[in-house]
Short mmCIF file of C-alpha atoms and ligand atoms in Angstrom, two decimals:
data_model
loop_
_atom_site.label_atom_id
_atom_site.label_comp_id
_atom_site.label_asym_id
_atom_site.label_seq_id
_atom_site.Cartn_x
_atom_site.Cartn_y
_atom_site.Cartn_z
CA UNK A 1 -22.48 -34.75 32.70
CA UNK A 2 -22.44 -34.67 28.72
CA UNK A 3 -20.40 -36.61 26.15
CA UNK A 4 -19.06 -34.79 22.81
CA UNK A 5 -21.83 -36.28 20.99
CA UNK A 6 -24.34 -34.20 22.92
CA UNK A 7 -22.11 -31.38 22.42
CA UNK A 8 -22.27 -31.40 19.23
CA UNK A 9 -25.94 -31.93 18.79
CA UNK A 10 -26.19 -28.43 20.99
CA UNK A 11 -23.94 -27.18 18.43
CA UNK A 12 -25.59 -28.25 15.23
CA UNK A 13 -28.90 -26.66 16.94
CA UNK A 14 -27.50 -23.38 17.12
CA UNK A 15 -25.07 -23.81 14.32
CA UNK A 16 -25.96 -20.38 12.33
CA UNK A 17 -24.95 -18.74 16.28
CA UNK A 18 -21.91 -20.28 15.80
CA UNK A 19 -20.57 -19.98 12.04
CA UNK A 20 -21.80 -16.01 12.52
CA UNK A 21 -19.42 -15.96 15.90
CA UNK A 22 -16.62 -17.75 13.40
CA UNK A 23 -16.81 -14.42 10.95
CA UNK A 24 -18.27 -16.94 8.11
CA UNK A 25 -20.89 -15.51 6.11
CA UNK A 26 -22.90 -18.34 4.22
CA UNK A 27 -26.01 -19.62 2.41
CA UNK A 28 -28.12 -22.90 3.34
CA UNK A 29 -29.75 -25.42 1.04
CA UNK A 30 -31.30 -28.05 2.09
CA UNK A 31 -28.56 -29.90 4.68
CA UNK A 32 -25.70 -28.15 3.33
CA UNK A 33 -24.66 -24.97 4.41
CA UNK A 34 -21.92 -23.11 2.21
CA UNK A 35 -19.28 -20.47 2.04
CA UNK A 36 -16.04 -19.36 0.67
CA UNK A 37 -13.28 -21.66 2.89
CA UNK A 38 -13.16 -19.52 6.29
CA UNK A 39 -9.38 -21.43 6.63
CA UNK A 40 -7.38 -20.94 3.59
CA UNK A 41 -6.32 -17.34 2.11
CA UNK A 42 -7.67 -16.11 -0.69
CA UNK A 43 -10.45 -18.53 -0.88
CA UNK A 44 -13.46 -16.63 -2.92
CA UNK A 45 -15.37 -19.27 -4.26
CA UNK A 46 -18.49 -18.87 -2.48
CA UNK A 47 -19.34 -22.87 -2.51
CA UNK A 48 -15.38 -24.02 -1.73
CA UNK A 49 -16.65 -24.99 1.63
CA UNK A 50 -19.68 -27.29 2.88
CA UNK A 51 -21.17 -28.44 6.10
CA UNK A 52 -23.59 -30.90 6.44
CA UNK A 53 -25.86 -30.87 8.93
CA UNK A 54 -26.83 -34.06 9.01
CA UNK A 55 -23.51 -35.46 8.72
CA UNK A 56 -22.02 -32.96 10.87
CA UNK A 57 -19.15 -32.83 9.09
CA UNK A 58 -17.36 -30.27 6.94
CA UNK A 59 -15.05 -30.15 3.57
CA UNK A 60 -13.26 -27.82 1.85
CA UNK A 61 -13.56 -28.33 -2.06
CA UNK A 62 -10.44 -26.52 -2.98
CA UNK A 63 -7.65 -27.18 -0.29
CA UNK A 64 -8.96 -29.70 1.55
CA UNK A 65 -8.27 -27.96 4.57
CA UNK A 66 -10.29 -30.59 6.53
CA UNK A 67 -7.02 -32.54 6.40
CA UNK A 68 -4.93 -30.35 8.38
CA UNK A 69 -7.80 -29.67 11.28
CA UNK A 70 -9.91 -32.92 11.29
CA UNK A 71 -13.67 -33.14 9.54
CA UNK A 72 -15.95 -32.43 12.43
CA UNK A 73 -17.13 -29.03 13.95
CA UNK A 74 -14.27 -29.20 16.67
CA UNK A 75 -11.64 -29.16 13.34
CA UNK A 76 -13.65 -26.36 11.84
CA UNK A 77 -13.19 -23.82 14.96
CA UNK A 78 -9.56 -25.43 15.58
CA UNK A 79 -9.20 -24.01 11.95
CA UNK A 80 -10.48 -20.40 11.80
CA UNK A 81 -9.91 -19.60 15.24
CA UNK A 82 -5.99 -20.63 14.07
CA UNK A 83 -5.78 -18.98 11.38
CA UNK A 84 -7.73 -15.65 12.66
CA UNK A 85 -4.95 -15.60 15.96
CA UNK A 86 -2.05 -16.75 14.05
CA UNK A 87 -1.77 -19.68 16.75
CA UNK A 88 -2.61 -23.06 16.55
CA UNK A 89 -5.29 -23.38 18.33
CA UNK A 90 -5.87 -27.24 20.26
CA UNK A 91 -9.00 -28.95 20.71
CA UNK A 92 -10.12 -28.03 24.33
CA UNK A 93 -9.29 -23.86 23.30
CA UNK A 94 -12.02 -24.90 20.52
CA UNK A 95 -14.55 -26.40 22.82
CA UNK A 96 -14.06 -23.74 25.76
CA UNK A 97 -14.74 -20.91 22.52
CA UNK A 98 -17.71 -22.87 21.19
CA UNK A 99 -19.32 -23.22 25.43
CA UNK A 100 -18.35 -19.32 25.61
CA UNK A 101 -20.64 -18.58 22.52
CA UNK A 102 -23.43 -20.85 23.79
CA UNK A 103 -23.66 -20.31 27.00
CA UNK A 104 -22.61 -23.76 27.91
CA UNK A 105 -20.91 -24.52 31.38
CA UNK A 106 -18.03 -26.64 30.16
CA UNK A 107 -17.49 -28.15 33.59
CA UNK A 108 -20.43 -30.18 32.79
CA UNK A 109 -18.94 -32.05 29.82
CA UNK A 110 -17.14 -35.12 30.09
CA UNK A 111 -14.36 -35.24 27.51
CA UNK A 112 -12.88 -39.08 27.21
CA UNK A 113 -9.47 -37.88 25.02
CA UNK A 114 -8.26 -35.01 24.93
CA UNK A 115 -7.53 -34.97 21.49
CA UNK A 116 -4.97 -32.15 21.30
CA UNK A 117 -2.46 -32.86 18.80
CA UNK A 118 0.91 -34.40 19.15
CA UNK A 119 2.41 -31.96 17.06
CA UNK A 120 2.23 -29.15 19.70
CA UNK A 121 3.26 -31.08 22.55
CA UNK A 122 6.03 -32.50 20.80
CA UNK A 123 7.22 -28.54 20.08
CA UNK A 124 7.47 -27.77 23.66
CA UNK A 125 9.82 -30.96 24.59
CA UNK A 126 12.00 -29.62 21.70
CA UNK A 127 12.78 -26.33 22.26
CA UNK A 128 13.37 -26.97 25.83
CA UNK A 129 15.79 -29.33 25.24
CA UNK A 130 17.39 -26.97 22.34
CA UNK A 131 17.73 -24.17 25.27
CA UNK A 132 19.36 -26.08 27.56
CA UNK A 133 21.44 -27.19 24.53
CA UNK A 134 21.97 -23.67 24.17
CA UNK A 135 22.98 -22.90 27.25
CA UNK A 136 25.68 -24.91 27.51
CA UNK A 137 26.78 -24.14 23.77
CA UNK A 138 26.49 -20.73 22.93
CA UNK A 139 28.27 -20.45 19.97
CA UNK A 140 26.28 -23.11 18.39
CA UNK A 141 22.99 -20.55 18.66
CA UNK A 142 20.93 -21.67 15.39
CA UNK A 143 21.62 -25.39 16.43
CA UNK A 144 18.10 -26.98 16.18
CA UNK A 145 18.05 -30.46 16.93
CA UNK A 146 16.46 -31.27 13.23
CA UNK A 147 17.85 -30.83 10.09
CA UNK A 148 17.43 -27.46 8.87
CA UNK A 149 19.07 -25.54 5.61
CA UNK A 150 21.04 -22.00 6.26
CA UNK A 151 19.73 -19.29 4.81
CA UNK A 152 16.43 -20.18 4.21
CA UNK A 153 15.46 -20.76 0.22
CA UNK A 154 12.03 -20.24 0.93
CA UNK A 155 12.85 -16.77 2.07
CA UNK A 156 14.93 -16.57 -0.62
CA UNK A 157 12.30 -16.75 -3.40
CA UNK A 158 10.58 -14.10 -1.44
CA UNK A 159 13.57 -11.82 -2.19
CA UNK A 160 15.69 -11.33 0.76
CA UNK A 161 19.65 -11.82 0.42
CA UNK A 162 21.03 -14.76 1.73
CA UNK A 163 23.66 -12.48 3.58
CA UNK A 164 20.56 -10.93 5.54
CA UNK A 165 19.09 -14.87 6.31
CA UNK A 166 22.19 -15.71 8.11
CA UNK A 167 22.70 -12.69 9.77
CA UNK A 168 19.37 -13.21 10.94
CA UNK A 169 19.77 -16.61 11.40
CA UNK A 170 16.45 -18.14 9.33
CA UNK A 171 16.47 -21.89 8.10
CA UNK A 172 14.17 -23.79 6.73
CA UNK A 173 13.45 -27.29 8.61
CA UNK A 174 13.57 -30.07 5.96
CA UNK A 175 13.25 -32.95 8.53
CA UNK A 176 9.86 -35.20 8.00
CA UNK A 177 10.25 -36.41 11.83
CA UNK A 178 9.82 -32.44 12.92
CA UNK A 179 6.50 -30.67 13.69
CA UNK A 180 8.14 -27.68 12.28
CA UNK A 181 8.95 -29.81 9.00
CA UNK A 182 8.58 -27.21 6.13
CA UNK A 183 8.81 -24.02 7.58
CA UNK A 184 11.20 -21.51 8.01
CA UNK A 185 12.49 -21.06 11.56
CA UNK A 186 13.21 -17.45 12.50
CA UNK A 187 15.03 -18.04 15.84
CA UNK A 188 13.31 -14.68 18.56
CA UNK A 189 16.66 -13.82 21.32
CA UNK A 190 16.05 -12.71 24.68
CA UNK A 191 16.65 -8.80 24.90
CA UNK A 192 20.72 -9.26 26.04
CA UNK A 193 20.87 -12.21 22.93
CA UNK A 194 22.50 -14.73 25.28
CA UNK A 195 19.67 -16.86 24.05
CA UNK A 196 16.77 -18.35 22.07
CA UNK A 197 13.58 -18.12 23.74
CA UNK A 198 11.53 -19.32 20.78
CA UNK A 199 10.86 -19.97 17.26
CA UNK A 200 8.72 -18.57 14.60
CA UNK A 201 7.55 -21.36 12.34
CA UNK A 202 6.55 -19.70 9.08
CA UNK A 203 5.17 -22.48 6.39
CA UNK A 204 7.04 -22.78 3.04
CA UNK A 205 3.83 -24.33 1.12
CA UNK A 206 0.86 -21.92 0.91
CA UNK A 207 -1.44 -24.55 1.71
CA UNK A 208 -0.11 -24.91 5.22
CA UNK A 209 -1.67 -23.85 8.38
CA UNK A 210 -1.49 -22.34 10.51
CA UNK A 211 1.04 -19.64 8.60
CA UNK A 212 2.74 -19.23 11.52
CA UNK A 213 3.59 -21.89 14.40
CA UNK A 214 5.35 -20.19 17.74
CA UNK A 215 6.95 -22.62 19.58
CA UNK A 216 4.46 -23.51 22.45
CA UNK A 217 4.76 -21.56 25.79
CA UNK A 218 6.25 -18.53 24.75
CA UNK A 219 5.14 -15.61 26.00
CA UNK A 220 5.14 -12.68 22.96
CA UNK A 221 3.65 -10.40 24.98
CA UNK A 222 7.14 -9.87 26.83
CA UNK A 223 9.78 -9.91 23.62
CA UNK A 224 10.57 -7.44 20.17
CA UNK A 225 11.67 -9.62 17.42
CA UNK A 226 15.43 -8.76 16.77
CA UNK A 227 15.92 -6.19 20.03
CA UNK A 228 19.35 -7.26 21.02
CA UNK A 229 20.75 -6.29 17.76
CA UNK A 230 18.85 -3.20 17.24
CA UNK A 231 19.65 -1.57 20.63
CA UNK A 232 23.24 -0.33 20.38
CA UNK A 233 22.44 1.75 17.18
CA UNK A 234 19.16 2.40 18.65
CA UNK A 235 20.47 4.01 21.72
CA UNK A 236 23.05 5.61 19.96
CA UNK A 237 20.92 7.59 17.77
CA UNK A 238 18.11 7.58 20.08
CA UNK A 239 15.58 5.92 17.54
CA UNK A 240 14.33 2.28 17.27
CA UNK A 241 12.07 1.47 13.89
CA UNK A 242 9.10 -0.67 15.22
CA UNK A 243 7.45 -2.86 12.35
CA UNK A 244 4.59 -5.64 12.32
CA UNK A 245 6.54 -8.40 11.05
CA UNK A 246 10.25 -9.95 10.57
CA UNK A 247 10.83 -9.42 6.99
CA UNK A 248 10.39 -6.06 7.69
CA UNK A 249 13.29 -5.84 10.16
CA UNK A 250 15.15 -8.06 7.42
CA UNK A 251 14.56 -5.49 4.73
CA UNK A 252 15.20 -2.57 6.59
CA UNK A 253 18.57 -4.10 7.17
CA UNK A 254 19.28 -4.02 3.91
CA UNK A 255 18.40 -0.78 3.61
CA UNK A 256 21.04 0.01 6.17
CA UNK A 257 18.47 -0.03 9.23
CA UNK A 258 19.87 -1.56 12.03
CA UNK A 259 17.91 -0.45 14.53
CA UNK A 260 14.36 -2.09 13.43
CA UNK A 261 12.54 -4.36 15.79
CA UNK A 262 8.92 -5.87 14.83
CA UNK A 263 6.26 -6.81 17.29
CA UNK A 264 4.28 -9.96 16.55
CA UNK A 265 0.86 -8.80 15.06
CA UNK A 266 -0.91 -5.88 15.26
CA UNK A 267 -0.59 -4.23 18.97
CA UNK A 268 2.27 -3.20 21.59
CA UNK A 269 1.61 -4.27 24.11
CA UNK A 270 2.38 -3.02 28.22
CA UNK A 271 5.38 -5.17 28.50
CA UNK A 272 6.84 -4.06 25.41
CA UNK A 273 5.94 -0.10 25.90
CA UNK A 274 7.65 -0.71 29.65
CA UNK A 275 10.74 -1.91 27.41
CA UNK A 276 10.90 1.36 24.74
CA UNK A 277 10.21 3.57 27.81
CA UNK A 278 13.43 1.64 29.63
CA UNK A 279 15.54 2.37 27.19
CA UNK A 280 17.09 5.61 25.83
CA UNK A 281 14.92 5.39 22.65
CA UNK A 282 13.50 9.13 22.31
CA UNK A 283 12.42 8.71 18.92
CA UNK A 284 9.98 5.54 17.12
CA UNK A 285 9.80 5.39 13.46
CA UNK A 286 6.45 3.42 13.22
CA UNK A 287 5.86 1.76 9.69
CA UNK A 288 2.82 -0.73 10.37
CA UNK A 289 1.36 -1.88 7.34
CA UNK A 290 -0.54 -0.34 4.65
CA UNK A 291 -3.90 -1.64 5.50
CA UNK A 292 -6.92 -1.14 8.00
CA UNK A 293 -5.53 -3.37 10.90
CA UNK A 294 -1.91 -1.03 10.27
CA UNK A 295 -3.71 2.15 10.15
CA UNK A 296 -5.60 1.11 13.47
CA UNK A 297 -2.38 0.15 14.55
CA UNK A 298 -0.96 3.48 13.79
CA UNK A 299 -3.85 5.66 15.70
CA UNK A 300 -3.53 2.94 18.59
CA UNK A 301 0.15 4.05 19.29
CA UNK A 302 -0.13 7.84 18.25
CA UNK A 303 -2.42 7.51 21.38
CA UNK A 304 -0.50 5.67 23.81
CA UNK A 305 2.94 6.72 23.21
CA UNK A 306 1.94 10.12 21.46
CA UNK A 307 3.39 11.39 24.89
CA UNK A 308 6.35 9.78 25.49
CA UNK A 309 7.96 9.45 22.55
CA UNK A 310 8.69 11.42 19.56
CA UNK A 311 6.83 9.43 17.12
CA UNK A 312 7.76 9.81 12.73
CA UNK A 313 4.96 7.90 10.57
CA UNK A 314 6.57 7.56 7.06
CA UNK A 315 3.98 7.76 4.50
CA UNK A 316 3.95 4.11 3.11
CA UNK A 317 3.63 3.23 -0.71
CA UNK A 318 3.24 -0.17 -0.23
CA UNK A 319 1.69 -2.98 1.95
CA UNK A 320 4.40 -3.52 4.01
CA UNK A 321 7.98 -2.85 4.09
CA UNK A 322 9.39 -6.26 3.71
CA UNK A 323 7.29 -6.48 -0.02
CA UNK A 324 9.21 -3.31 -0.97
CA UNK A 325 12.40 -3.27 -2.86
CA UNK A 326 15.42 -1.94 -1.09
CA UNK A 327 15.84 1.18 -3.35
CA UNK A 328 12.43 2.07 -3.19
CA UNK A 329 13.03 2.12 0.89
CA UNK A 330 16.16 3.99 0.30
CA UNK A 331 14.22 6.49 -1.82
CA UNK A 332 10.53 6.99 -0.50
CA UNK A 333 10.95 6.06 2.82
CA UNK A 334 14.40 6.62 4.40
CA UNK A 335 14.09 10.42 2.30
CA UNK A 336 11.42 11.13 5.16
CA UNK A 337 13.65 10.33 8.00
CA UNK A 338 17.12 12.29 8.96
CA UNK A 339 20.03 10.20 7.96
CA UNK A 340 21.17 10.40 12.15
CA UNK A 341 18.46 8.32 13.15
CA UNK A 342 19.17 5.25 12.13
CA UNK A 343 22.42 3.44 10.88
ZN1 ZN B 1 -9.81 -24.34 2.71
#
């Protein structure tokens, strides 16, 4: 059996193995190794990040993103491997990753505390309680337990109505005792809407991370964001819009789009194809976003559901559809659709 300490003195060995496995590119002088912070977006100072070998521990300069994922090598591939999936990612998912990329049988190491954090754990025993809540309360549907401010300002400064946030139900969690304490929750409805299966934590400070916090156990494999309200206009014109991300279901609806569901990230997956094919959806609009991981979305479902459905690609001006302004939707992207398809 091995202790952490040995571990980590495997890891520090092979250390270049394992910052080229985290996607970091980097430059070593002396003890230190640096890089542009592999955590925070946007970071391109090419020193805003140091590991010391010796030390074995790691800081970021500019963010000090160290804070949010703990100083030590375990913290560091908690942090990227978090912010690359979108999902926090606990302690022990960091040390099977790091045994994965070295080979190391991790039934061999003795781990004394688990040190997953509280946080997470804490989410689960929430929610659950909020469903039964639920269940018993329907009409009470955006009733988190915490304090939490309908519609969502922070989506506000990003643009959207407040009309749309409380039709889509978004708040922002003020409450200091709550792991979901500044972010907006975006509440995800089974497919019949008779209730909340999770929430979407998005943070309202940029420095936050992960961006985005789904309440711990679900499964999004199985779910399309907003499907219970889309699916009445969708099967009465036959079309569902399928997007990457809530605000652009939000936007569309103020375009008029009602029948707009988003996936969470970049691929459909079986369960949700098994869903579209279900239903009497003949027709996808499919507006993933206007960069490489969207256009590989794109070719990924022209070639699984090329056959199946009839599939309409609007050419897209911008990034995404939830940065654009409603009349430029209205004008450059609705123009390339019939006006029966969607309502
Ligand atoms: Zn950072």
């Amino acid at each position: 059996m091995m202790d952490l300490k040995k571990v980590k003195s495997i890891i520090f060995k092979d250390i270049e193995l394992v910052l080229s496995n985290l996607d970091m590119s980097y430059e070593i002088l002396g003890d230190n190794i640096y890089s542009t912070c592999p955590i925070h977006e946007g970071s391109d100072n090419c020193r805003a990040f140091s590991l010391s070998k010796d030390k074995r521990i790691w800081t970021c300069w500019t963010r000090g993103c160290q804070e949010d994922y703990g100083n030590d090598i375990f913290g560091l591939i908690q942090g990227v491997l978090s912010q690359s999936t979108g999902e926090p990612v606990g302690f022990k998912e960091a040390l099977l990753w790091v045994c994965k990329v070295l080979n190391i049988d991790s039934h061999d190491i003795k781990v004394e505390k688990v040190e997953e954090p509280d946080d997470f754990v804490k989410l689960v025993n929430i929610f659950r309680n909020n469903t039964e809540h639920q269940n018993n309360k329907l009409s009470e549907s955006t009733g988190v337990r915490y304090n939490v401010i309908h519609p969502s300002p922070y989506f506000q400064t990003r643009g959207f109505a407040e009309s749309t946030l409380l039709h889509f139900e978004v708040g922002d969690c003020v409450d200091k005792s709550s792991p979901m304490h500044n972010r907006s929750l975006i509440p995800i409805h089974n497919d019949d809407g008779s209730e909340i299966v999770a929430h979407i934590g998005r943070t309202t400070k940029h420095y936050m991370k992960p961006k985005f916090l789904f309440t711990k156990g679900f499964d999004k494999r199985m779910f399309l964001y907003n499907y219970h309200r889309a699916i009445d206009v969708a099967t009465s014109t036959s079309c569902l819009f399928v997007t990457e991300g809530q605000g652009d279901v939000w936007r569309l609806y103020e375009a008029g789009v009602n029948n707009a569901v988003s996936i969470f990230g970049k691929t459909l997956t079986e369960q949700q194809i098994h869903k579209l094919t279900s239903s009497e959806v003949t027709t996808l609009v499919v507006l993933t976003d206007n960069d490489q991981a969207g256009r590989e979305a794109k070719t990924d479902i022209q070639r699984r559901l090329g056959r199946m459905f009839n599939l309409i690609f609007p050419r897209m001006t911008s990034k995404d559809i939830g940065d654009m302004p409603v009349e430029l939707i209205e004008s450059k992207i609705l123009t390339q659709i019939g006006g029966n398809l969607y309502g």
